[in-house]
Coordinates of C-alpha atoms and ligand atoms in Angstrom, one line a residue:
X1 CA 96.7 46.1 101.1
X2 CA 93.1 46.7 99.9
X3 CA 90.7 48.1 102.6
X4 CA 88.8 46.3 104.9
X5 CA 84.9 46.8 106.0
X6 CA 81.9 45.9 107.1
X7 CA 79.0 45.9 105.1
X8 CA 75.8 46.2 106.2
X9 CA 72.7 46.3 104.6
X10 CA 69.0 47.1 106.6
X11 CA 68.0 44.0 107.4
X12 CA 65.0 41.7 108.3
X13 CA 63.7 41.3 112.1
X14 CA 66.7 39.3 113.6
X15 CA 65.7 35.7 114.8
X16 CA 67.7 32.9 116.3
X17 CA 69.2 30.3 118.5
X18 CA 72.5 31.4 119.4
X19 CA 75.4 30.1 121.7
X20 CA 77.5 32.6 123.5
X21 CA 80.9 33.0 123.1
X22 CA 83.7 33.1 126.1
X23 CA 83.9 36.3 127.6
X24 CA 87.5 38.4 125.7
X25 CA 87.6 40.2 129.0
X26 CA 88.1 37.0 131.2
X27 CA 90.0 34.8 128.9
X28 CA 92.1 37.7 128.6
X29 CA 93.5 38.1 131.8
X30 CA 93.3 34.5 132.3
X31 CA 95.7 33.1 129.8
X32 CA 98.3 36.0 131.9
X33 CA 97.4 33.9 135.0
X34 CA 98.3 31.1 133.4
X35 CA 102.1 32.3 134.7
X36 CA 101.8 31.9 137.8
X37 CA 101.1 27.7 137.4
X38 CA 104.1 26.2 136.0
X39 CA 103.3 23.3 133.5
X40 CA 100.8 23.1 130.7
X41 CA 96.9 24.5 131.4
X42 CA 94.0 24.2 129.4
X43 CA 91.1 26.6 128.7
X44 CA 87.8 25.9 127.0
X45 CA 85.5 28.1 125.2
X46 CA 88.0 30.7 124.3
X47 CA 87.1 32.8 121.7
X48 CA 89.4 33.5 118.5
X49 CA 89.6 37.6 118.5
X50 CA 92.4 39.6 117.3
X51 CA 93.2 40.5 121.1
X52 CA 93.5 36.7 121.8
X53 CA 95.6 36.2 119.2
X54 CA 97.5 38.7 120.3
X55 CA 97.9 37.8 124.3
X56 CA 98.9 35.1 122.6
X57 CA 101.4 35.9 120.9
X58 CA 102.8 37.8 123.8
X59 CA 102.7 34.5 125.7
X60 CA 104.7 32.6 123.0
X61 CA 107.3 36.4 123.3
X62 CA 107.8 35.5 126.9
X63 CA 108.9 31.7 126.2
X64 CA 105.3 29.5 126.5
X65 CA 104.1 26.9 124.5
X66 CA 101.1 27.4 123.2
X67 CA 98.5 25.4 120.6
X68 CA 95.2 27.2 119.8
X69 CA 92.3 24.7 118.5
X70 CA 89.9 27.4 116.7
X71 CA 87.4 25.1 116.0
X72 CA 87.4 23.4 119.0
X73 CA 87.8 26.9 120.8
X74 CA 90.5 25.1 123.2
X75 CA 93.5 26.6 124.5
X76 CA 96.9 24.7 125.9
X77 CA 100.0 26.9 127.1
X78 CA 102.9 25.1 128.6
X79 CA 104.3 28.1 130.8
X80 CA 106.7 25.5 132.3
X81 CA 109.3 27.1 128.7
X82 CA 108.8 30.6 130.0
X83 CA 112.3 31.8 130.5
X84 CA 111.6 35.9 129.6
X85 CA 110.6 38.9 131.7
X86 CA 110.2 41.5 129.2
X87 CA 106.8 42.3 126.9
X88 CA 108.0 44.5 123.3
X89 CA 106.7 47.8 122.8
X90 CA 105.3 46.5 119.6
X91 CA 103.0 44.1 121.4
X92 CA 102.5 46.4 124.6
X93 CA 100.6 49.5 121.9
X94 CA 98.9 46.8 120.2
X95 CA 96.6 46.0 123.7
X96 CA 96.0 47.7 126.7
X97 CA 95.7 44.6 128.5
X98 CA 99.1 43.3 128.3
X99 CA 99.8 44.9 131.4
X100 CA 98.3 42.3 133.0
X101 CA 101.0 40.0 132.7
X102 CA 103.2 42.3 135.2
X103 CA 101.6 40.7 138.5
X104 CA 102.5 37.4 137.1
X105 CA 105.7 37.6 136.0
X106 CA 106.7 39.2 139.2
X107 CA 105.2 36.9 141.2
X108 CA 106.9 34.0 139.5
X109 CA 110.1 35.3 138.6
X110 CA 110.6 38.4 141.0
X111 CA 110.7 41.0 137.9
X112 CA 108.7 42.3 135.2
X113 CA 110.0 45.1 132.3
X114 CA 107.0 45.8 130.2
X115 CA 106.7 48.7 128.1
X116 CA 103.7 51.3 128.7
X117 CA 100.0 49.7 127.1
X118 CA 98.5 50.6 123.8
X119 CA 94.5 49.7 123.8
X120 CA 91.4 51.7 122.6
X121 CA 91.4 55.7 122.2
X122 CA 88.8 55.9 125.0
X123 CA 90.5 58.0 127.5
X124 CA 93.7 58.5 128.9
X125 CA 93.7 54.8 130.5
X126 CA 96.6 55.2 132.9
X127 CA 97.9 52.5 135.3
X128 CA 98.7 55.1 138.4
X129 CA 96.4 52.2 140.2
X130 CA 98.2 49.1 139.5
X131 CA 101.1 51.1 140.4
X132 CA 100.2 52.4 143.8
X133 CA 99.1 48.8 144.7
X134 CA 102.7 47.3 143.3
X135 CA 104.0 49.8 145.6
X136 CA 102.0 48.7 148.3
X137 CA 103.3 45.3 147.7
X138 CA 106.4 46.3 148.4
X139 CA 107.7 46.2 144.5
X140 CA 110.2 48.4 143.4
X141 CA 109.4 50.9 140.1
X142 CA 111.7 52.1 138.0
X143 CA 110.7 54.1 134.4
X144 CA 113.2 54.0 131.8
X145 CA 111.1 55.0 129.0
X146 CA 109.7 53.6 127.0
X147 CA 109.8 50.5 129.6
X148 CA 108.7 50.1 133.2
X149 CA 111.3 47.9 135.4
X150 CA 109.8 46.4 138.5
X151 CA 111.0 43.9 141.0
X152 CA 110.2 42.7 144.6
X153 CA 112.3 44.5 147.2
X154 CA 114.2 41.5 148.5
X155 CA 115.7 43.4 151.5
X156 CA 111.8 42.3 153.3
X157 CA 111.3 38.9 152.9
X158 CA 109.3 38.0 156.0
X159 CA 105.5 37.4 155.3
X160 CA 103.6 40.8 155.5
X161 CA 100.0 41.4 155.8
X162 CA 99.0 44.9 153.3
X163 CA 95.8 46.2 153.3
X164 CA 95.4 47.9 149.7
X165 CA 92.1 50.4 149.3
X166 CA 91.6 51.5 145.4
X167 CA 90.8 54.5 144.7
X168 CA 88.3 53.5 141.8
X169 CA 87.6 49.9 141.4
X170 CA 89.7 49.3 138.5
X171 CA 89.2 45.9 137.0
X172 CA 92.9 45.9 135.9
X173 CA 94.3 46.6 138.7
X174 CA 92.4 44.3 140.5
X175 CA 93.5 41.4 138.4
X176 CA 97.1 42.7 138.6
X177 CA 97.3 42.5 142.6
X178 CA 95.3 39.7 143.2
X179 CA 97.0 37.5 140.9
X180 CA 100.9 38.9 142.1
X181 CA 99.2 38.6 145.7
X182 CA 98.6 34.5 145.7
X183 CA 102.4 33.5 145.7
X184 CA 103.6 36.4 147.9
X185 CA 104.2 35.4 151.3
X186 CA 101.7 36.7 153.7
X187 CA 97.8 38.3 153.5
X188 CA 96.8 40.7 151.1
X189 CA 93.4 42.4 151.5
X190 CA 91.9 44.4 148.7
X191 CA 89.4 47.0 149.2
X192 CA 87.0 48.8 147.0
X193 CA 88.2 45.9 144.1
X194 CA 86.6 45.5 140.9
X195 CA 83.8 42.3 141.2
X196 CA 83.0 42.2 137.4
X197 CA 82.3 38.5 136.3
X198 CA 85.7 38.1 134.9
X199 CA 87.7 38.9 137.7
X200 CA 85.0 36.6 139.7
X201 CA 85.9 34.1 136.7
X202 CA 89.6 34.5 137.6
X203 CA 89.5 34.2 140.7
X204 CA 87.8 31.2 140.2
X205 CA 90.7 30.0 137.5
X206 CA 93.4 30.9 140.8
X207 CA 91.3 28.7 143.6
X208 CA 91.2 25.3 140.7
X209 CA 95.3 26.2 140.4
X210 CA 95.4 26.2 144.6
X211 CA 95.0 29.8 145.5
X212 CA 94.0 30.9 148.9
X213 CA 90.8 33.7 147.9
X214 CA 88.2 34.9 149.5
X215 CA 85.6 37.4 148.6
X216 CA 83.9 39.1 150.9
X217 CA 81.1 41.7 151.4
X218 CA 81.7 45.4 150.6
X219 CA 83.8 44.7 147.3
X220 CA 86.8 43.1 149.3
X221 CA 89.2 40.4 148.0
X222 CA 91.2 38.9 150.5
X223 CA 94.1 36.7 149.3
X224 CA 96.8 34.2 151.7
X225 CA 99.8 33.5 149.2
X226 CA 100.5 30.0 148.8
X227 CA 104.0 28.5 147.9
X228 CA 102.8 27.2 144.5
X229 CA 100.5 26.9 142.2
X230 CA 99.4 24.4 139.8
X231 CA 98.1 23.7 136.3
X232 CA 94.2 23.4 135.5
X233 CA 91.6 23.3 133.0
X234 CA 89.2 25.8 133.0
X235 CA 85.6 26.9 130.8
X236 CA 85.7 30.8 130.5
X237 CA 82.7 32.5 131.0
X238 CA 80.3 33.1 128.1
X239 CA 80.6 36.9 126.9
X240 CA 77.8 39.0 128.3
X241 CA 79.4 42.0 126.2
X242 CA 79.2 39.7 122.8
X243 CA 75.1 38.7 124.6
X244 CA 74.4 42.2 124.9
X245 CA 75.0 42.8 121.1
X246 CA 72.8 40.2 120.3
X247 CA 69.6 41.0 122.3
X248 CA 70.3 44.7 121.0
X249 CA 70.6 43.2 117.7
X250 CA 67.1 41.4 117.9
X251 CA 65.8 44.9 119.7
X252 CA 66.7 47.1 116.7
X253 CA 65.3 45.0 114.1
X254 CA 62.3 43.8 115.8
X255 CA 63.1 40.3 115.9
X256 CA 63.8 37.5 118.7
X257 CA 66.4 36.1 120.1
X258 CA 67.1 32.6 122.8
X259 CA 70.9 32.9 123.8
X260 CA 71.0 29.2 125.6
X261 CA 73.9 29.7 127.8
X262 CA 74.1 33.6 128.2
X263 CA 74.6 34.2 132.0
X264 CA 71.5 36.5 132.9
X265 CA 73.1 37.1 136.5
X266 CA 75.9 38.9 134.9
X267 CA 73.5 41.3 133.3
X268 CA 71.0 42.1 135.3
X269 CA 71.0 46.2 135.0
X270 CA 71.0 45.4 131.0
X271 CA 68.4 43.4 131.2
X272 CA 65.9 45.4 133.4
X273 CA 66.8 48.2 131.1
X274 CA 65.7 46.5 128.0
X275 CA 62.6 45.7 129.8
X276 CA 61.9 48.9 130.4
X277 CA 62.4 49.6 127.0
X278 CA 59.3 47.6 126.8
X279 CA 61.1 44.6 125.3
X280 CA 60.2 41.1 126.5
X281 CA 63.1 39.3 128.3
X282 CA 62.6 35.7 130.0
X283 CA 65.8 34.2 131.5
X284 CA 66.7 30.8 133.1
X285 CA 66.0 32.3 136.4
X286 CA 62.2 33.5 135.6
X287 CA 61.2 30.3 133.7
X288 CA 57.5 30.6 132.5
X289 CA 55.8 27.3 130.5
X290 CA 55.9 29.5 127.1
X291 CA 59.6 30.2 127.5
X292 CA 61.3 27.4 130.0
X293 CA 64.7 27.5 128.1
X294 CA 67.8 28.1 129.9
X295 CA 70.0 31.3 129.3
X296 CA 68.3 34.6 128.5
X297 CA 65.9 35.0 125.3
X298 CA 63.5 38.5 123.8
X299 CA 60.8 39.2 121.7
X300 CA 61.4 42.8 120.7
X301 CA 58.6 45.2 121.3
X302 CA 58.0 47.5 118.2
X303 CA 57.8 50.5 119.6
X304 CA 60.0 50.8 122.5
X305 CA 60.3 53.5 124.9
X306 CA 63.2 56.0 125.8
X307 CA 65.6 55.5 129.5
X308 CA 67.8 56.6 131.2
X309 CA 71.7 55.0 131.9
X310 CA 74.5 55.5 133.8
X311 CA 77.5 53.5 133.3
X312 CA 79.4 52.7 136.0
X313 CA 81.3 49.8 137.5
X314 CA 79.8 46.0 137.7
X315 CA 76.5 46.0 139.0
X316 CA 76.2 49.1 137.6
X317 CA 75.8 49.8 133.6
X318 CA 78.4 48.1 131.9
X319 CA 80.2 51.1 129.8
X320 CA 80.9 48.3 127.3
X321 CA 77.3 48.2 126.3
X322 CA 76.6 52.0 126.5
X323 CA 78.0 52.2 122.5
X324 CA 75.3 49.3 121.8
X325 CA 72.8 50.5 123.7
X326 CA 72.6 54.0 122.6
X327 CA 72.1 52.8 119.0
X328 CA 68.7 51.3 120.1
X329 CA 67.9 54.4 122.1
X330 CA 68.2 56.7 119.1
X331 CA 65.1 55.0 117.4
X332 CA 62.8 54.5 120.5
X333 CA 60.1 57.2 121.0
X334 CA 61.0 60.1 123.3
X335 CA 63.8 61.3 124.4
X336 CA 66.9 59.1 126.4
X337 CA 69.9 60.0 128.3
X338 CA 73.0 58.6 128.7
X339 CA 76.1 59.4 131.3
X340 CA 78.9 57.6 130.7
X341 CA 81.0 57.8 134.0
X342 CA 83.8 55.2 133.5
X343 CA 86.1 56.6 130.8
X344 CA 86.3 60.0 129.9
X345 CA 86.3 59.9 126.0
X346 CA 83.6 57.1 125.1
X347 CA 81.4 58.9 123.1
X348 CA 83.0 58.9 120.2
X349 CA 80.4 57.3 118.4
X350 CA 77.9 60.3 118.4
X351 CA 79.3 61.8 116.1
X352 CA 79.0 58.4 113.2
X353 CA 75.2 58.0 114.8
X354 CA 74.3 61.2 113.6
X355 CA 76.0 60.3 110.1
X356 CA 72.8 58.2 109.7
X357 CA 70.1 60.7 110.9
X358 CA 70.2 60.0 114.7
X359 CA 69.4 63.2 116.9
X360 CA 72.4 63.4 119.5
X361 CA 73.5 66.2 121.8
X362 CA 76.4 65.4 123.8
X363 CA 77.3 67.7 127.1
X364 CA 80.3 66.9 129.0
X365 CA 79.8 63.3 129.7
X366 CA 76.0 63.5 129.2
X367 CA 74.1 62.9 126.0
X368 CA 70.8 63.5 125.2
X369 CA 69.1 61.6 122.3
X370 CA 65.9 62.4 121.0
X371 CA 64.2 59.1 118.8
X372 CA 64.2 58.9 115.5
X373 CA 61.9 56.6 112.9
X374 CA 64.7 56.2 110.5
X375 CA 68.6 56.0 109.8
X376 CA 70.1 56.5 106.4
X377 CA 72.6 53.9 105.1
X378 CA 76.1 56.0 105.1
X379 CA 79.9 55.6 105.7
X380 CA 80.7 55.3 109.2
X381 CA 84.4 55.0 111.0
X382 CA 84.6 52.2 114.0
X383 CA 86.4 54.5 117.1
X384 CA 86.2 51.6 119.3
X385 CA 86.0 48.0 120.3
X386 CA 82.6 48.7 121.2
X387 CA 81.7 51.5 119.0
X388 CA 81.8 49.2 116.6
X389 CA 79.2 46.9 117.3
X390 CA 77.1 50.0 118.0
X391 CA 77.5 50.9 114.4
X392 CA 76.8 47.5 113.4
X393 CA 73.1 47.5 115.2
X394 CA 72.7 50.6 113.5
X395 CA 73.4 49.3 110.0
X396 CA 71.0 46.4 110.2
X397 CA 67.7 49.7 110.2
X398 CA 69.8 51.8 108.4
X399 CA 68.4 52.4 104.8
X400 CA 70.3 50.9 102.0
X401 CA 74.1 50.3 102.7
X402 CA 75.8 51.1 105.9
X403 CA 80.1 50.6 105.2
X404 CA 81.8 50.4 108.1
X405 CA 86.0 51.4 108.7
X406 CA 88.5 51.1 110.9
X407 CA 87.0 47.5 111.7
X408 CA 89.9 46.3 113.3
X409 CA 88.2 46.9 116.3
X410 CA 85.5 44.9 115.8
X411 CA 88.0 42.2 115.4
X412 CA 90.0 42.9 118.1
X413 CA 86.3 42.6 120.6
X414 CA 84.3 39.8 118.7
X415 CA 84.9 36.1 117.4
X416 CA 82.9 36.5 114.2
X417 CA 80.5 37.8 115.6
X418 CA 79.2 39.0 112.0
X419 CA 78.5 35.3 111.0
X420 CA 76.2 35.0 113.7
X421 CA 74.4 37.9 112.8
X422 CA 74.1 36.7 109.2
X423 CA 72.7 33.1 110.5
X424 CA 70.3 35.4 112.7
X425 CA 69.4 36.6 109.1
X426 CA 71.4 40.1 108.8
X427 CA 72.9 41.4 105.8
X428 CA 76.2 41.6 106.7
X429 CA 79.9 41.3 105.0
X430 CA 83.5 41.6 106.0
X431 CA 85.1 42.9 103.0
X432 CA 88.5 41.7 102.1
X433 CA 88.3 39.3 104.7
X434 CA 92.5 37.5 103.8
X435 CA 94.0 40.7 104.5
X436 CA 93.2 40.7 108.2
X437 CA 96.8 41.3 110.1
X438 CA 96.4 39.5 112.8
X439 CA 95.7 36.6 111.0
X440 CA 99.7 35.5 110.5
X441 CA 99.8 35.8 113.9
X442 CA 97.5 33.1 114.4
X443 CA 99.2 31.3 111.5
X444 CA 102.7 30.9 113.3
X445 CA 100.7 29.6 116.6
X446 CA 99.9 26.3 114.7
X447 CA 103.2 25.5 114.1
X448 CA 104.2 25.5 117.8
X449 CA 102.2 23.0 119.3
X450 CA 102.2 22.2 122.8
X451 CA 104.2 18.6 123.1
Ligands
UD1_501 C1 88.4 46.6 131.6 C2 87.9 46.0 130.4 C3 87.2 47.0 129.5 C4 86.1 47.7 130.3 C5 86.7 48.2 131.6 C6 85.6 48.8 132.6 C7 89.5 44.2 129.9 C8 90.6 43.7 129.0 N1 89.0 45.4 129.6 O1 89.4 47.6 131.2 O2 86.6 46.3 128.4 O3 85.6 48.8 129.6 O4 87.4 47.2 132.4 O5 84.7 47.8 132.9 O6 89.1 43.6 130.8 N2 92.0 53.9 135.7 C9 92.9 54.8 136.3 N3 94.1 54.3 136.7 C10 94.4 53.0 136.7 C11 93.4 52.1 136.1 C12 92.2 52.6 135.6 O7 92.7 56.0 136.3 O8 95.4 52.6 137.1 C13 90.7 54.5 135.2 C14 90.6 54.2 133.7 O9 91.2 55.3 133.0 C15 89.1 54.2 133.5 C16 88.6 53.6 134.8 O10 89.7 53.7 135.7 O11 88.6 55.5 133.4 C17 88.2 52.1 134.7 O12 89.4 51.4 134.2 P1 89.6 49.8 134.5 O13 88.4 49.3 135.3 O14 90.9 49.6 135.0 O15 89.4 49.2 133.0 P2 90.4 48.2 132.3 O16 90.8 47.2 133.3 O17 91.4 49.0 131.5

C-alpha cells in the first residue's frame, strides 16, 4: 500500500459559506444508545468519519441492521437483530469509544464482554470511572484479559435509588451510566457529570426514545429507569470541534468565514477567545444589520494578539480545540500560553509546530509560545485526531509545501473536512485517496440494508 498524506500548500485568505457537519462526538455515543430501543432508529446529519464507520461496524459485530446514506448523511440501524454481547479486540483498539456500548448492552441484555479500548495516544485514558459507577450500579466485573465481563447482580432485584459522585466529570462515563441508568429499575442521580453538548444531545436522543432525565443545577443528571424504550429519529448536533477548525482556518489565513448553522452557545469560551484575539465574530445571538445571518461568522483581524487558555471540561476550553488553536497563537504578536488540564499527553504537536519555525516551550502541562511572522513548509507527522487539524491550519501559512502523515487521524475526526477547505479556497490534497482502510468497511455496510 502506497502512503497516504495531506498536502498542503500556503494558501490564499480563506473565504466561505459553509454548513456544519454533525458533531463525531455525539453521533458517536448515540448510535451505542441506539441499543437500548429495540426496532429500527434513524439519525440525520451523521457525518461519514472513519470512527463512524467504525461504530458501525461494531454495531453490525453485535447483530444490528444497519444502512448508511453518505450523501444523504442518514443513518437506520435495526437493533431489534442484535443477538451478541461481546465487542472484538480488533474493533475495541481501533476506538476508544467503543466502550460506550457496555451501558447499553447491559442494560438491555444483563451482560456486556468488551475488550479494553484502543483510541488516540493522548494519555493513559483509563475507564477506573465507568467502572466505579458500574459498581455503583450494582454490576458485577470480572477481568479476564484481554476482556472485561460484566453483568447485573441479579441476587438485588428490587428498585434502588444510587447516588453516583464522579470524581472528574468524565464525558464517557457519563454517557455509560446515564444510558445503563434509564432501563434499570429505580433512581439514579449523577453528580459532578459531564454537560458537554453531546451528552446534552444524548440525553436529548434518550427523552424522544421515552427516558425519564432530568438535568439539574450543579452538573447533576438525575435519571428514573423506565420499563422500555422506543425507536426515534433524531438530527445530531452540528460539530463545534469540525466549526472551531474552520473559524481557525479563516483566522490563520486572514480570511472570513459564515458557518450558517454552527451552534455559537456550544462555544462560547472559543469564541470570546478569538475575539480577544482581536478577530471579529458575529453570531445568531448578537445579530447586527451588517451581519443578521444565523450561526456564527469572522472577519479575521491581521494582526491578532496573544492569550491565554486553559482547557478544561465543557464550559471551559474545549481540549479538542487546544491543537487548533495553538497553531493560530504561534503567529499572533507576543507571547501566549497554554495549559492543557484534561489529558496528560496532548501536546504532542509542539514538537511538528516547531518543524515549521514556531517558537514553543513546553513545561509540564504548560506551554509558552512566543509569535512568529512566518512558518516554513516541511514534513510533519499527525499524533492525533486533533493534532491534525492543527497541522492542517498550519500548512495553509506555511511557505511552500506542508506534507502531512499519519493522517488517519484526520480521518478518523473529520468528514472531508479537506474539501471544504479547498471550496473555502485552500490548497489542499489527500494523496492516495483509494487506499484508505476504512473504506471496505464502509463498502460491506451497503450491502446490508436495513429491510
Ligand atoms: C471525550 C471525547 C474526546 C474529548 C474528551 C474530553 C468522545 C468520543 N471523545 O472523550 O474527544 O477530548 O471527551 O472532552 O466523545 N478519565 C479517567 N478515568 C475514566 C475516564 C476518564 O481518568 O474512567 C480521564 C481521562 O484519562 C482524561 C479525562 O478523564 O484525562 C477526561 O476523559 P473523558 O471526559 O472521559 O473523555 P472521553 O469520554 O474519553
Amino acid at each position: 500500500m502506497s502512503e497516504r498524506f495531506l498536502l498542503v500548500k500556503q494558501s490564499q485568505p480563506l473565504q466561505g459559506f459553509v454548513e456544519v457537519t454533525g458533531a463525531k462526538n455525539a453521533v458517536l455515543v448515540i448510535i451505542a444508545s441506539l441499543l437500548l430501543a429495540e426496532g429500527k432508529s434513524t439519525l440525520y446529519n451523521v457525518p461519514n468519519s472513519a470512527d463512524v464507520r467504525c461504530f458501525i461496524a461494531l454495531m453490525m459485530e453485535l447483530g444490528a441492521l444497519v444502512h448508511f446514506d453518505i450523501k444523504q448523511k442518514i443513518l437506520t440501524i435495526d437493533t431489534s437483530t442484535v443477538n451478541k454481547i461481546e465487542v472484538s479486540p480488533e474493533i475495541m483498539n481501533m476506538m476508544r469509544a467503543s466502550i460506550l456500548v457496555m451501558g447499553p448492552l447491559l442494560a438491555r441484555f444483563g451482560k456486556a464482554r468488551v475488550a479494553l479500548p484502543g483510541g488516540c495516544l493522548i494519555g493513559a485514558r483509563p475507564i477506573n470511572y465507568h467502572l466505579q459507577g458500574f459498581r455503583r450500579l450494582n454490576i458485577l466485573l470480572e477481568e479476564n484479559q484481554p476482556y472485561l465481563f460484566a453483568s447485573t447482580n441479579t441476587s438485588t432485584s428490587a428498585p434502588q435509588h444510587e447516588r453516583i459522585a464522579l470524581e472528574y466529570p468524565s464525558v464517557g462515563a457519563t454517557e455509560n451510566l446515564l444510558m445503563y441508568a434509564t432501563l434499570k429499575p429505580g433512581e439514579t442521580v449523577i453528580v459532578n457529570a459531564a454537560i458537554e453538548p453531546e451528552v446534552l444531545d444524548l440525553i436529548d436522543i434518550l427523552k424522544k426514545m421515552g427516558a425519564s432525565i432530568s438535568c439539574e443545577p450543579g452538573q447533576v443528571i438525575r435519571i428514573v429507569g423506565v420499563n422500555h424504550l422506543k425507536p426515534v429519529e433524531h438530527t445530531i448536533i452540528p460539530d463545534r470541534l469540525e466549526a472551531g477548525g474552520l473559524l481557525l482556518a479563516a483566522c490563520v489565513t486572514k480570511g472570513s468565514v459564515h458557518l450558517p448553522n454552527a451552534r455559537a452557545d456550544h462555544m462560547d469560551i472559543f469564541l470570546e477567545k478569538l475575539r480577544e484575539m482581536g478577530h471579529e465574530v458575529y453570531t445568531g445571538t448578537n445579530p447586527t444589520p451588517t451581519h443578521p445571518l444565523q450561526g456564527v461568522s469572522l472577519t479575521a483581524c491581521q494582526n491578532p494578539r496573544g492569550i491565554n487558555i486553559k482547557t478544561g471540561p465543557y464550559p471551559g476550553f474545549p481540549t479538542d480545540l487546544q491543537a487548533p488553536i495553538m497553531t493560530a497563537m504561534a503567529l499572533s504578536k507576543d507571547v501566549s500560553t497554554v495549559e492543557e488540564t484534561v489529558f496528560e499527553n496532548r501536546l504532542m504537536h509542539v514538537k511538528e509546530l516547531t518543524k515549521l519555525g514556531a517558537q514553543i516551550t513546553v513545561e509540564g502541562q504548560k506551554a509558552t509560545i512566543r509569535g512568529v511572522e512566518k512558518f516554513y513548509g516541511t514534513e510533519l507527522i499527525a499524533t492525533d485526531i486533533r493534532a491534525s487539524c492543527g497541522l492542517v491550519l498550519a500548512g495553509l501559512v506555511a511557505s511552500g509545501e506542508t506534507k502531512i502523515g499519519n493522517i488517519h487521524h484526520w480521518e478518523r475526526g473529520y468528514d472531508k473536512l479537506e474539501e471544504k477547505l479547498r471550496f473555502m479556497g485552500a490548497q489542499i490534497s489527500l494523496i492516495n485517496p483509494d487506499d484508505e482502510p476504512t473504506r471496505q468497511i464502509e463498502e460491506s455496510l451497503l450491502s446490508k440494508r436495513v429491510a
